Amino acid sequence: MINGKRIIILAIFLLLIGIIGMVATFSSYKQSAFYEESESIPINANEINEIEVDAENTEIHLQAANSEEPRAEYTATGKKIKDQEILTSVDGDKLTIQIEETSFSFFDLDFLFRSKATLKIFVPEDTIDKIKVKTTNTKIAAVHLQVDELQLHTSNGRIEGEDIETSLFNLQSSNGKIELDNIQGDTNVRTSNGKITLENIIGEVKANTNNAKLTLDSIQGNVNVETTNGKVDLQNISGEITAKTNNAAVSIAAKGFDYPMNLETSNGKITIISNKKPENATFDLRTNNGTIRVFDSKDWDITYGNGETLIKAHTSNGGITIE
């Protein structure tokens, strides 16, 4: 009986020590959450024309500079101040910025206080030829940029781009959506388990995702898109269209039938809505289990005019409608 009481007393004592430790840790986290530190990273435009960023758990912002010199600013709040290290190096005309995690904790209260690290890079027009950015578990945002080549890569985070002029734009994410608006340049987009939304793009577009929807609007260039288990919704495309999905629908809103279309899905319907009827096109429409209606009729012409523009739509277990 006495031993039992001793065990209970010891357990209570250890519990009190644990509670005191948790309170102290919580207080330390709470206090550090309001700390903020910044560091400026100079970039010599006369020596550097390529920037590469390899970061961990750091939000990246690329934007136009209000001066003639490019620059970078790193800001950390809370626990990130002591948990990250910045390394810079120059190789020829390329500046490399690395942001590494220096510690790991099994017991972490970051989810309560939202410690955060952000790297902002300010780029004047016609100063940097190439920018390559890679980060993890957070987003990348790029706005008002003019650069020859732009590569953005994140995991478990989204990518946003707006008002960008480039020759080649490559974007890749996983488990995050990608949104672009007002882009000049050929654009390649790839993500998984994330929605893709592209608007007002001048240039060729390639987009690939899975388990999510693809939406494109106002594209001046050829389009090649593919997804699985997600709808494809395309509007105002001035160029050839190749669109493929499964277990979902394909919807096209076109101004006419001036460009070839190659549309394919399984277990989904295909719909093409146009402002005018074709004048010089061939319809290749096939379904294994569904109805085909062309301009409100089940009896439709295969060839219009000389039939030079091929409109191909194939599905299984779904109907095809052109109106």
Backbone as numpy.savetxt, mean C-alpha at the origin, in Angstrom:
# Nx Ny Nz CAx CAy CAz Cx Cy Cz
-0.57 -27.13 59.99 -1.41 -25.92 59.99 -0.54 -24.67 59.99
0.55 -24.73 60.83 1.45 -23.58 60.90 2.16 -23.38 59.57
2.58 -24.52 58.95 3.24 -24.41 57.65 2.31 -23.82 56.60
1.03 -24.16 56.67 0.05 -23.62 55.74 -0.06 -22.12 55.88
-0.09 -21.63 57.12 -0.17 -20.19 57.35 1.06 -19.49 56.81
2.23 -20.12 57.01 3.47 -19.52 56.51 3.46 -19.40 54.98
2.95 -20.43 54.35 2.89 -20.41 52.88 1.97 -19.29 52.40
0.83 -19.13 53.10 -0.12 -18.08 52.72 0.51 -16.70 52.91
1.20 -16.52 54.05 1.85 -15.23 54.32 2.92 -14.94 53.28
3.72 -15.97 52.92 4.76 -15.79 51.91 4.16 -15.44 50.55
3.05 -16.10 50.22 2.39 -15.82 48.94 1.88 -14.39 48.89
1.29 -13.93 49.99 0.80 -12.55 50.05 1.95 -11.57 49.93
3.07 -11.88 50.60 4.24 -11.02 50.55 4.78 -10.90 49.12
4.89 -12.05 48.44 5.37 -12.04 47.06 4.41 -11.30 46.14
3.11 -11.46 46.40 2.11 -10.75 45.60 2.24 -9.25 45.75
2.47 -8.80 46.99 2.64 -7.37 47.24 3.87 -6.83 46.52
4.96 -7.61 46.54 6.17 -7.19 45.84 5.91 -7.06 44.34
5.16 -8.04 43.80 4.83 -8.00 42.38 3.98 -6.79 42.03
3.00 -6.48 42.89 2.14 -5.32 42.64 2.94 -4.03 42.68
3.83 -3.93 43.67 4.67 -2.74 43.77 5.55 -2.58 42.53
6.11 -3.71 42.06 6.93 -3.66 40.85 6.15 -3.24 39.63
4.91 -3.76 39.50 4.07 -3.39 38.36 3.71 -1.92 38.40
3.39 -1.41 39.60 3.05 0.00 39.73 4.23 0.88 39.35
5.43 0.47 39.80 6.62 1.25 39.48 6.90 1.24 37.98
6.74 0.05 37.36 6.95 -0.06 35.92 5.93 0.76 35.15
4.67 0.66 35.57 3.60 1.41 34.92 3.86 2.91 35.01
4.29 3.36 36.19 4.57 4.78 36.39 5.72 5.24 35.49
6.74 4.37 35.36 7.89 4.71 34.52 7.47 4.81 33.06
6.65 3.85 32.60 6.15 3.89 31.22 5.33 5.14 30.98
4.45 5.45 31.93 3.56 6.60 31.77 4.34 7.89 31.68
5.38 8.01 32.52 6.19 9.22 32.51 6.99 9.35 31.22
7.57 8.23 30.76 8.40 8.28 29.56 7.58 8.48 28.29
6.28 8.17 28.36 5.42 8.29 27.17 5.33 9.73 26.68
5.57 10.69 27.56 5.44 12.10 27.18 6.77 12.71 26.73
7.85 11.94 26.80 9.14 12.42 26.34 9.22 12.35 24.82
9.91 13.32 24.22 10.10 13.33 22.77 11.49 13.83 22.45
12.16 13.15 21.54 13.48 13.56 21.09 13.52 13.58 19.57
14.25 14.55 19.02 14.37 14.68 17.57 15.83 14.75 17.17
16.11 14.27 15.98 17.47 14.31 15.45 17.41 14.67 13.97
18.23 15.61 13.55 18.27 16.04 12.16 19.39 15.30 11.43
19.09 14.83 10.23 20.06 14.11 9.41 20.33 14.94 8.15
21.49 15.58 8.04 21.77 16.43 6.88 22.00 15.59 5.62
21.60 16.13 4.49 21.81 15.47 3.20 22.39 16.49 2.24
23.57 16.20 1.72 24.25 17.10 0.79 23.78 16.80 -0.63
22.99 17.70 -1.21 22.42 17.47 -2.54 23.49 17.43 -3.63
24.65 18.04 -3.37 25.72 18.03 -4.37 26.43 16.68 -4.44
26.33 15.88 -3.38 27.02 14.59 -3.32 26.06 13.40 -3.39
24.80 13.60 -3.02 23.85 12.49 -2.90 22.73 12.63 -3.93
22.49 11.56 -4.70 21.31 11.55 -5.56 20.49 10.27 -5.40
20.83 9.48 -4.37 20.05 8.28 -4.06 19.95 8.11 -2.55
18.75 7.83 -2.07 18.52 7.63 -0.63 17.88 6.27 -0.42
18.44 5.50 0.50 17.87 4.20 0.87 17.62 4.17 2.37
16.41 3.77 2.76 16.03 3.71 4.17 15.64 2.28 4.51
16.24 1.75 5.56 15.90 0.42 6.07 15.60 0.57 7.55
14.32 0.54 7.90 13.92 0.87 9.27 13.06 -0.23 9.87
13.06 -0.30 11.19 12.20 -1.22 11.92 11.21 -0.43 12.75
9.93 -0.75 12.60 8.88 -0.16 13.44 8.93 1.37 13.43
9.20 1.93 12.28 9.31 3.39 12.14 8.43 3.88 11.00
7.57 4.84 11.30 6.71 5.42 10.27 7.54 6.34 9.38
7.35 6.21 8.07 8.15 6.96 7.12 7.26 7.95 6.36
7.70 9.21 6.29 7.00 10.24 5.53 7.97 10.85 4.52
7.59 10.84 3.25 8.36 11.49 2.20 7.54 12.65 1.67
8.15 13.83 1.60 7.39 15.00 1.15 8.30 16.05 0.54
7.69 17.00 -0.15 8.46 18.06 -0.79 9.11 18.96 0.26
10.27 19.50 -0.08 10.98 20.41 0.82 10.66 21.85 0.45
10.69 22.71 1.46 10.47 24.14 1.22 11.79 24.89 1.08
12.87 24.13 0.86 14.18 24.73 0.64 14.87 23.98 -0.50
16.05 24.43 -0.88 16.76 23.80 -2.00 17.54 22.57 -1.57
17.73 22.37 -0.27 18.50 21.25 0.23 17.58 20.17 0.80
17.81 18.90 0.44 17.06 17.82 1.08 17.52 17.62 2.51
16.65 17.09 3.34 17.02 16.83 4.73 16.12 15.73 5.29
16.53 15.19 6.43 15.74 14.15 7.10 15.66 14.47 8.58
14.51 14.19 9.18 14.29 14.43 10.60 13.69 13.18 11.24
14.34 12.73 12.30 13.87 11.55 13.04 13.32 12.01 14.39
12.12 11.54 14.72 11.48 11.88 15.99 11.01 10.61 16.67
11.32 10.50 17.97 10.88 9.34 18.76 10.21 9.82 20.03
9.18 9.12 20.43 8.49 9.42 21.68 8.49 8.19 22.57
8.44 8.45 23.87 8.31 7.37 24.84 9.46 6.39 24.80
9.12 5.12 24.85 10.09 4.05 24.94 10.98 3.94 23.71
10.51 4.44 22.56 11.28 4.35 21.33 12.59 5.13 21.40
12.68 6.12 22.31 13.88 6.94 22.42 15.10 6.08 22.71
14.94 5.15 23.63 16.09 4.32 24.01 16.11 2.97 23.30
15.02 2.64 22.61 14.92 1.32 21.98 15.39 1.31 20.53
15.71 2.49 19.96 16.12 2.53 18.57 17.46 3.25 18.40
18.17 2.84 17.35 19.46 3.43 17.02 19.48 3.80 15.54
20.00 5.00 15.23 20.08 5.47 13.85 21.52 5.33 13.35
21.67 4.70 12.19 22.97 4.54 11.56 22.90 5.12 10.15
23.87 5.93 9.79 23.92 6.49 8.43 25.27 6.18 7.80
25.25 5.98 6.48 26.49 5.73 5.75 26.33 6.24 4.33
27.45 6.58 3.71 27.46 7.07 2.33 28.37 6.17 1.51
27.82 5.67 0.41 28.58 4.84 -0.52 28.43 5.43 -1.91
29.46 6.11 -2.38 29.36 6.81 -3.65 28.36 7.95 -3.54
27.31 7.90 -4.36 26.29 8.95 -4.31 25.02 8.50 -3.60
25.13 7.38 -2.83 23.95 6.85 -2.13 24.08 7.02 -0.62
23.05 7.62 -0.02 22.96 7.75 1.43 22.05 6.65 1.96
22.54 5.89 2.93 21.76 4.84 3.56 21.45 5.22 5.00
20.17 5.16 5.36 19.73 5.43 6.73 19.13 4.15 7.30
19.71 3.67 8.39 19.20 2.47 9.06 18.69 2.84 10.45
17.53 2.31 10.78 16.96 2.50 12.11 16.69 1.11 12.69
17.43 0.77 13.73 17.37 -0.58 14.28 16.82 -0.58 15.70
16.13 -1.66 16.04 15.69 -1.88 17.42 16.87 -2.40 18.22
17.13 -1.78 19.36 18.29 -2.16 20.17 17.93 -3.01 21.37
16.63 -3.16 21.67 16.24 -3.95 22.84 14.93 -4.65 22.56
14.69 -5.70 23.32 13.44 -6.46 23.21 12.97 -6.81 24.61
11.67 -6.65 24.83 11.10 -6.93 26.15 9.92 -7.86 26.01
9.89 -8.89 26.87 8.74 -9.80 26.88 7.52 -9.14 27.51
7.76 -8.17 28.40 6.65 -7.47 29.07 6.67 -6.03 28.61
5.72 -5.68 27.74 5.75 -4.39 27.08 4.40 -3.69 27.23
4.44 -2.43 27.68 3.21 -1.65 27.84 3.05 -0.61 26.74
3.77 -0.80 25.63 3.68 0.16 24.53 2.26 0.29 23.99
1.49 -0.78 24.07 0.14 -0.72 23.53 -0.74 0.25 24.30
-0.35 0.61 25.53 -1.12 1.57 26.32 -0.71 3.01 26.02
0.57 3.24 25.76 1.07 4.61 25.65 1.51 5.00 24.24
1.48 4.04 23.32 1.72 4.36 21.92 3.05 5.07 21.67
4.14 4.49 22.15 5.45 5.02 21.78 5.58 4.95 20.26
6.22 5.95 19.68 6.20 6.06 18.23 7.52 6.61 17.72
7.93 6.12 16.55 9.11 6.65 15.87 8.73 7.04 14.45
9.19 8.22 14.02 8.84 8.74 12.70 10.08 9.31 12.03
10.26 8.95 10.76 11.33 9.53 9.96 10.70 10.31 8.81
11.00 11.62 8.75 10.50 12.47 7.67 11.67 12.86 6.77
11.47 12.66 5.47 12.49 13.03 4.49 11.90 14.09 3.56
12.56 15.23 3.49 12.10 16.36 2.69 12.95 16.44 1.42
12.29 16.38 0.27 13.00 16.26 -1.00 12.60 17.40 -1.94
13.53 18.29 -2.30 13.23 19.33 -3.30 13.10 18.70 -4.69
12.51 19.44 -5.62 12.36 18.94 -6.99 13.73 18.80 -7.66
13.86 17.71 -8.46 15.03 17.51 -9.32 16.35 17.48 -8.55
16.34 16.91 -7.34 17.59 16.79 -6.58 17.98 15.34 -6.33
17.01 14.45 -6.13 17.28 13.05 -5.83 16.72 12.18 -6.95
17.56 11.28 -7.48 17.12 10.42 -8.59 16.31 9.22 -8.12
16.70 8.65 -6.98 16.07 7.40 -6.56 15.89 7.38 -5.04
14.72 6.94 -4.60 14.45 6.76 -3.17 13.89 5.36 -2.96
14.51 4.63 -2.04 14.07 3.27 -1.70 13.82 3.20 -0.20
12.61 2.83 0.19 12.23 2.83 1.61 11.68 1.47 2.00
12.15 0.97 3.14 11.63 -0.29 3.69 11.44 -0.12 5.19
10.26 -0.51 5.69 10.00 -0.47 7.12 9.09 -1.63 7.50
8.80 -1.76 8.80 7.96 -2.86 9.27 6.93 -2.35 10.26
5.76 -3.00 10.24 4.72 -2.81 11.25 4.20 -1.37 11.35
4.29 -0.62 10.28 3.77 0.74 10.29 3.63 1.24 8.86
3.16 2.46 8.70 2.81 2.95 7.37 3.92 3.76 6.73
3.77 3.93 5.41 4.61 4.83 4.62 3.69 5.80 3.90
4.03 7.09 3.96 3.25 8.12 3.27 4.18 8.96 2.41
3.79 9.18 1.15 4.59 10.00 0.24 3.67 11.00 -0.46
4.04 12.30 -0.40 3.20 13.34 -1.00 4.09 14.40 -1.66
3.59 14.96 -2.76 4.23 16.09 -3.45 5.70 15.82 -3.75
5.96 14.72 -4.48 7.33 14.34 -4.79 7.58 14.34 -6.29
8.83 14.64 -6.65 9.29 14.54 -8.02 10.64 13.83 -7.99
10.63 12.55 -8.38 11.83 11.72 -8.29 11.78 10.70 -9.42
12.96 10.33 -9.97 12.98 9.42 -11.12 12.44 8.04 -10.77
12.85 7.49 -9.64 12.42 6.15 -9.25 12.09 6.12 -7.77
10.94 5.51 -7.44 10.48 5.48 -6.05 10.05 4.06 -5.70
10.64 3.50 -4.62 10.30 2.16 -4.15 9.90 2.24 -2.68
8.70 1.73 -2.37 8.19 1.75 -1.00 7.79 0.33 -0.60
8.27 -0.12 0.56 8.00 -1.49 1.01 7.76 -1.49 2.51
6.61 -2.02 2.92 6.34 -2.19 4.34 5.63 -3.51 4.57
5.65 -3.98 5.80 4.90 -5.17 6.18 4.00 -4.81 7.34
2.78 -5.34 7.31 1.79 -5.04 8.35 1.52 -3.54 8.48
1.49 -2.88 7.35 1.23 -1.44 7.36 0.72 -0.99 6.00
0.10 0.17 5.98 -0.46 0.68 4.73 0.52 1.64 4.05
0.25 1.89 2.77 1.04 2.84 1.98 0.09 3.85 1.35
0.43 5.13 1.49 -0.36 6.20 0.90 0.53 7.07 0.03
0.05 7.41 -1.17 0.81 8.27 -2.06 -0.09 9.26 -2.78
0.36 10.50 -2.91 -0.45 11.54 -3.55 0.45 12.59 -4.19
0.07 13.03 -5.37 0.79 14.09 -6.10 2.26 13.72 -6.28
2.50 12.66 -7.04 3.86 12.16 -7.25 4.15 12.06 -8.74
5.32 12.58 -9.14 5.77 12.48 -10.52 7.05 11.66 -10.56
7.02 10.53 -11.27 8.15 9.62 -11.30 8.12 8.80 -12.58
9.26 8.22 -12.94 9.29 7.33 -14.09 8.81 5.94 -13.72
9.16 5.49 -12.50 8.78 4.16 -12.05 8.45 4.19 -10.57
7.28 3.66 -10.22 6.78 3.67 -8.85 6.47 2.23 -8.45
7.25 1.67 -7.54 7.04 0.31 -7.05 6.61 0.34 -5.59
5.51 -0.35 -5.28 5.00 -0.39 -3.91 4.69 -1.83 -3.52
5.05 -2.19 -2.29 4.75 -3.53 -1.80 4.44 -3.49 -0.32
3.38 -4.21 0.06 3.01 -4.31 1.47 2.43 -5.69 1.73
2.30 -6.02 2.99 1.58 -7.23 3.37 0.65 -6.87 4.52
-0.56 -7.38 4.45 -1.56 -7.10 5.50 -1.81 -5.60 5.66
-1.77 -4.89 4.56 -2.04 -3.45 4.61 -2.58 -2.95 3.29
-3.41 -1.94 3.35 -3.99 -1.39 2.13 -3.04 -0.40 1.47
-3.26 -0.18 0.17 -2.47 0.78 -0.59 -3.41 1.74 -1.29
-3.17 3.05 -1.10 -4.01 4.08 -1.70 -3.12 5.10 -2.43
-3.42 5.35 -3.71 -2.67 6.31 -4.51 -3.62 7.25 -5.22
-3.21 8.51 -5.35 -4.02 9.50 -6.06 -3.10 10.51 -6.74
-3.40 10.79 -7.99 -2.67 11.79 -8.77 -1.19 11.42 -8.92
-0.96 10.35 -9.67 0.39 9.84 -9.90 0.71 9.93 -11.38
1.92 10.42 -11.70 2.42 10.41 -13.07 3.61 9.47 -13.13
3.44 8.35 -13.84 4.51 7.38 -13.95 3.97 5.96 -13.89
4.70 5.02 -14.50 4.31 3.62 -14.44 4.31 3.14 -12.99
3.25 2.42 -12.61 3.03 2.09 -11.20 2.80 0.59 -11.03
3.61 -0.03 -10.15 3.47 -1.45 -9.82 3.11 -1.57 -8.34
1.98 -2.21 -8.06 1.47 -2.29 -6.69 1.23 -3.75 -6.33
1.72 -4.15 -5.16 1.50 -5.52 -4.70 1.29 -5.53 -3.18
0.23 -6.20 -2.75 0.00 -6.39 -1.32 -0.74 -7.69 -1.12
-0.87 -8.10 0.13 -1.66 -9.28 0.46 -2.60 -8.93 1.59
-3.82 -9.43 1.49 -4.83 -9.16 2.52 -5.05 -7.66 2.73
-4.93 -6.92 1.66 -5.12 -5.47 1.75 -5.77 -4.92 0.51
-6.66 -3.97 0.69 -7.37 -3.33 -0.41 -6.44 -2.40 -1.18
-6.63 -2.34 -2.51 -5.87 -1.43 -3.36 -6.82 -0.44 -4.00
-6.54 0.86 -3.83 -7.35 1.92 -4.43 -6.42 2.87 -5.17
-6.59 2.97 -6.49 -5.73 3.81 -7.32 -6.60 4.77 -8.12
-6.28 6.07 -8.07 -7.07 7.08 -8.77 -6.15 8.09 -9.46
-6.59 8.53 -10.63 -5.91 9.62 -11.36 -4.43 9.31 -11.58
-4.20 8.28 -12.38 -2.83 7.87 -12.68 -2.58 7.96 -14.18
-1.45 8.58 -14.54 -1.01 8.65 -15.93 0.18 7.71 -16.06
-0.02 6.59 -16.75 1.03 5.60 -16.89 0.46 4.20 -16.79
1.28 3.22 -17.09 0.86 1.82 -17.02 0.72 1.39 -15.56
-0.32 0.60 -15.27 -0.59 0.18 -13.90 -0.66 -1.35 -13.82
0.09 -1.91 -12.87 -0.01 -3.32 -12.52 -0.31 -3.41 -11.03
-1.35 -4.17 -10.67 -1.75 -4.26 -9.27 -2.14 -5.69 -8.94
-1.67 -6.16 -7.78 -1.93 -7.54 -7.37 -2.17 -7.59 -5.87
-3.25 -8.26 -5.46 -3.51 -8.50 -4.05 -4.29 -9.80 -3.91
-4.62 -10.17 -2.68 -5.50 -11.31 -2.47 -6.38 -11.06 -1.26
-7.54 -11.69 -1.29 -8.53 -11.55 -0.21 -8.94 -10.09 0.01
-8.94 -9.31 -1.05 -9.30 -7.89 -0.92 -9.73 -7.33 -2.27
-10.36 -6.18 -2.21 -10.92 -5.53 -3.39 -9.88 -4.67 -4.10
-10.02 -4.61 -5.43 -9.20 -3.73 -6.27 -10.10 -2.67 -6.89
-9.77 -1.39 -6.67 -10.56 -0.29 -7.23 -9.64 0.67 -7.97
-9.91 0.89 -9.26 -9.14 1.83 -10.06 -10.09 2.80 -10.75
-9.71 4.08 -10.77 -10.55 5.10 -11.39 -9.66 6.14 -12.08
-10.00 6.48 -13.31 -9.31 7.52 -14.07 -7.83 7.18 -14.26
-7.59 6.12 -15.06 -6.24 5.68 -15.37 -5.98 5.91 -16.86
-4.90 6.65 -17.17 -4.51 6.88 -18.56 -3.31 5.99 -18.88
-3.61 4.75 -19.26 -2.56 3.78 -19.54 -3.12 2.38 -19.44
-2.34 1.40 -19.89 -2.77 0.02 -19.81 -2.85 -0.44 -18.35
-3.81 -1.33 -18.08 -4.06 -1.80 -16.71 -4.03 -3.32 -16.68
-3.27 -3.87 -15.73 -3.21 -5.31 -15.51 -3.38 -5.56 -14.01
-4.53 -6.10 -13.61 -4.82 -6.26 -12.18 -5.26 -7.69 -11.90
-4.93 -8.15 -10.69 -5.32 -9.50 -10.29 -5.52 -9.56 -8.78
-6.58 -10.25 -8.37 -6.83 -10.49 -6.96 -7.52 -11.83 -6.80
-7.59 -12.32 -5.59 -8.34 -13.53 -5.29 -9.33 -13.20 -4.18
-10.51 -13.75 -4.30 -11.55 -13.54 -3.28 -11.84 -12.05 -3.05
-11.72 -11.27 -4.10 -11.99 -9.85 -3.99 -12.54 -9.30 -5.30
-13.42 -8.32 -5.20 -14.04 -7.72 -6.38 -13.05 -6.82 -7.11
-13.19 -6.77 -8.43 -12.43 -5.83 -9.26 -13.39 -4.78 -9.79
-13.11 -3.52 -9.49 -13.98 -2.41 -9.89 -13.13 -1.38 -10.63
-13.34 -1.25 -11.95 -12.54 -0.35 -12.78 -13.44 0.67 -13.46
-13.00 1.95 -13.43 -13.77 3.02 -14.06 -12.84 3.95 -14.83
-13.31 4.41 -15.98 -12.61 5.44 -16.75 -11.15 5.06 -17.03
-10.98 3.89 -17.67 -9.65 3.41 -18.02 -9.39 3.72 -19.49
-8.35 4.50 -19.78 -7.97 4.81 -21.16 -6.76 3.96 -21.53
-7.01 2.69 -21.85 -5.95 1.76 -22.17 -6.47 0.33 -22.14
-5.60 -0.61 -22.50 -5.98 -2.02 -22.46 -6.23 -2.46 -21.02
-7.21 -3.36 -20.85 -7.57 -3.83 -19.52 -7.40 -5.35 -19.44
-6.61 -5.80 -18.47 -6.54 -7.21 -18.11 -6.89 -7.33 -16.64
-7.96 -8.05 -16.33 -8.43 -8.14 -14.94 -8.81 -9.58 -14.64
-8.30 -10.09 -13.51 -8.56 -11.47 -13.14 -8.84 -11.57 -11.65
-9.86 -12.36 -11.29 -10.14 -12.66 -9.89 -10.86 -13.99 -9.82
-11.15 -14.45 -8.61 -12.00 -15.62 -8.45 -12.88 -15.44 -7.23
-14.01 -16.11 -7.25 -14.99 -16.00 -6.16 -15.45 -14.56 -5.94
-15.46 -13.77 -7.00 -15.89 -12.37 -6.89 -16.21 -11.83 -8.28
-16.81 -10.65 -8.28 -17.28 -10.04 -9.53 -16.22 -9.13 -10.14
-16.38 -8.88 -11.45 -15.59 -7.90 -12.17 -16.55 -6.87 -12.75
-16.30 -5.60 -12.45 -17.18 -4.52 -12.91 -16.36 -3.47 -13.64
-16.77 -3.15 -14.87 -16.07 -2.17 -15.70 -17.04 -1.06 -16.09
-16.67 0.18 -15.83 -17.42 1.34 -16.32 -16.54 2.05 -17.33
-16.92 1.96 -18.62 -16.07 2.46 -19.70 -16.78 3.53 -20.51
-15.98 4.37 -21.17 -16.54 5.39 -22.06 -16.86 4.81 -23.43
-16.33 3.64 -23.72 -16.56 2.99 -25.00 -15.78 1.69 -25.07
-15.64 1.18 -26.29 -14.93 -0.08 -26.50 -13.74 0.15 -27.43
-12.98 1.19 -27.14 -11.84 1.55 -27.98 -10.58 0.76 -27.65
-10.53 0.13 -26.47 -9.35 -0.61 -26.04 -9.72 -2.05 -25.72
-8.80 -3.00 -25.97 -9.09 -4.40 -25.68 -9.32 -4.63 -24.18
-10.15 -5.64 -23.88 -10.41 -6.06 -22.51 -10.26 -7.57 -22.41
-9.60 -8.03 -21.35 -9.47 -9.45 -21.06 -9.88 -9.65 -19.61
-11.11 -10.09 -19.40 -11.70 -10.17 -18.06 -11.98 -11.63 -17.72
-11.58 -12.03 -16.51 -11.75 -13.43 -16.12 -12.06 -13.54 -14.63
-13.04 -14.39 -14.31 -13.34 -14.69 -12.92 -13.96 -16.08 -12.84
-14.03 -16.61 -11.64 -14.76 -17.84 -11.39 -15.71 -17.57 -10.24
-16.90 -18.14 -10.31 -17.90 -17.93 -9.27 -18.21 -16.45 -9.06
-18.32 -15.73 -10.16 -18.66 -14.32 -10.08 -19.14 -13.79 -11.41
-19.89 -12.72 -11.37 -20.42 -12.14 -12.60 -19.46 -11.09 -13.16
-19.63 -10.82 -14.45 -18.86 -9.78 -15.13 -19.84 -8.76 -15.72
-19.59 -7.49 -15.41 -20.47 -6.42 -15.89 -19.64 -5.34 -16.57
-20.04 -4.97 -17.79 -19.40 -3.86 -18.51 -20.48 -2.83 -18.83
-20.30 -1.63 -18.32 -21.24 -0.53 -18.57 -20.53 0.52 -19.41
-21.13 0.87 -20.55 -20.49 1.81 -21.47 -21.45 2.92 -21.87
-20.87 4.08 -22.18 -21.68 5.20 -22.65 -22.16 5.03 -24.08
-21.46 4.17 -24.82 -21.84 3.99 -26.23 -21.57 2.55 -26.65
-22.23 2.14 -27.73 -22.05 0.80 -28.26 -20.75 0.71 -29.06
-20.22 -0.50 -29.20 -18.96 -0.65 -29.94 -19.14 -0.39 -31.43
-18.08 0.12 -32.06 -18.10 0.38 -33.50 -17.13 -0.51 -34.26
-16.11 -1.03 -33.54 -15.08 -1.83 -34.21 -14.51 -2.85 -33.21
-15.33 -3.84 -32.84 -14.94 -4.75 -31.77 -15.46 -6.16 -32.02
-14.79 -7.13 -31.37 -15.24 -8.52 -31.36 -15.50 -8.94 -29.92
-16.66 -9.52 -29.65 -17.02 -9.99 -28.32 -16.73 -11.49 -28.20
-15.89 -11.86 -27.25 -15.65 -13.26 -26.89 -16.16 -13.45 -25.47
-17.40 -13.88 -25.34 -18.08 -13.96 -24.05 -18.43 -15.42 -23.75
-17.99 -15.90 -22.58 -18.24 -17.30 -22.24 -18.54 -17.45 -20.75
-19.52 -18.32 -20.46 -19.82 -18.69 -19.08 -20.25 -20.15 -19.06
-19.90 -20.85 -18.00 -20.29 -22.25 -17.86 -21.64 -22.42 -17.20
-22.01 -21.47 -16.37 -23.26 -21.60 -15.63 -23.81 -20.21 -15.34
-24.45 -19.62 -16.33 -25.01 -18.28 -16.17 -25.54 -17.77 -17.49
-26.14 -16.60 -17.46 -26.70 -16.00 -18.67 -25.81 -14.89 -19.19
-25.90 -14.66 -20.50 -25.17 -13.58 -21.14 -26.18 -12.63 -21.78
-26.10 -11.37 -21.42 -26.98 -10.35 -22.00 -26.12 -9.18 -22.50
-26.36 -8.82 -23.75 -25.63 -7.71 -24.37 -26.64 -6.68 -24.83
-26.59 -5.52 -24.22 -27.52 -4.43 -24.52 -28.97 -4.92 -24.46
-29.30 -5.56 -23.32 -30.65 -6.04 -23.00 -31.15 -7.15 -23.93
-30.24 -7.87 -24.54 -30.66 -8.94 -25.44 -29.79 -10.18 -25.22
-30.45 -11.36 -25.26 -29.71 -12.61 -25.19 -29.16 -13.00 -26.57
-29.68 -12.37 -27.62 -29.18 -12.58 -28.97 -28.29 -11.39 -29.33
-27.00 -11.61 -29.40 -26.08 -10.50 -29.57 -25.10 -10.78 -30.70
-24.59 -9.71 -31.25 -23.62 -9.80 -32.34 -22.22 -10.08 -31.78
-21.48 -10.93 -32.46 -20.11 -11.22 -32.06 -19.16 -10.13 -32.56
-19.41 -9.65 -33.77 -18.51 -8.69 -34.39 -19.23 -7.39 -34.70
-18.55 -6.29 -34.38 -19.04 -4.94 -34.71 -17.98 -4.28 -35.58
-18.42 -3.75 -36.74 -17.46 -3.15 -37.67 -16.47 -4.18 -38.17
-15.19 -3.84 -38.16 -14.14 -4.77 -38.58 -13.69 -5.71 -37.46
-14.20 -5.49 -36.26 -13.89 -6.39 -35.14 -12.46 -6.34 -34.67
-11.80 -5.21 -34.77 -10.38 -5.12 -34.45 -10.09 -5.14 -32.94
-11.00 -4.64 -32.13 -10.78 -4.58 -30.68 -11.44 -5.78 -30.02
-10.65 -6.62 -29.35 -11.17 -7.83 -28.72 -11.66 -7.53 -27.30
-12.92 -7.82 -27.06 -13.51 -7.71 -25.72 -13.77 -9.13 -25.24
-12.93 -9.60 -24.34 -12.99 -10.98 -23.87 -13.44 -11.02 -22.41
-14.49 -11.80 -22.14 -15.00 -11.94 -20.78 -15.38 -13.40 -20.54
-14.67 -14.06 -19.63 -14.91 -15.46 -19.33 -15.19 -15.63 -17.84
-16.21 -16.41 -17.52 -16.51 -16.71 -16.13 -17.10 -18.10 -16.03
-17.08 -18.64 -14.84 -17.80 -19.88 -14.55 -18.71 -19.60 -13.37
-19.90 -20.14 -13.42 -20.87 -19.92 -12.34 -21.18 -18.44 -12.14
-21.39 -17.75 -13.25 -21.76 -16.34 -13.17 -22.22 -15.81 -14.51
-23.01 -14.76 -14.48 -23.51 -14.17 -15.71 -22.58 -13.09 -16.23
-22.83 -12.72 -17.51 -22.10 -11.63 -18.15 -23.11 -10.63 -18.68
-22.91 -9.37 -18.33 -23.83 -8.31 -18.76 -23.04 -7.17 -19.37
-23.44 -6.77 -20.59 -22.87 -5.59 -21.23 -24.02 -4.64 -21.54
-23.90 -3.42 -21.06 -25.01 -2.47 -21.25 -24.48 -1.05 -21.39
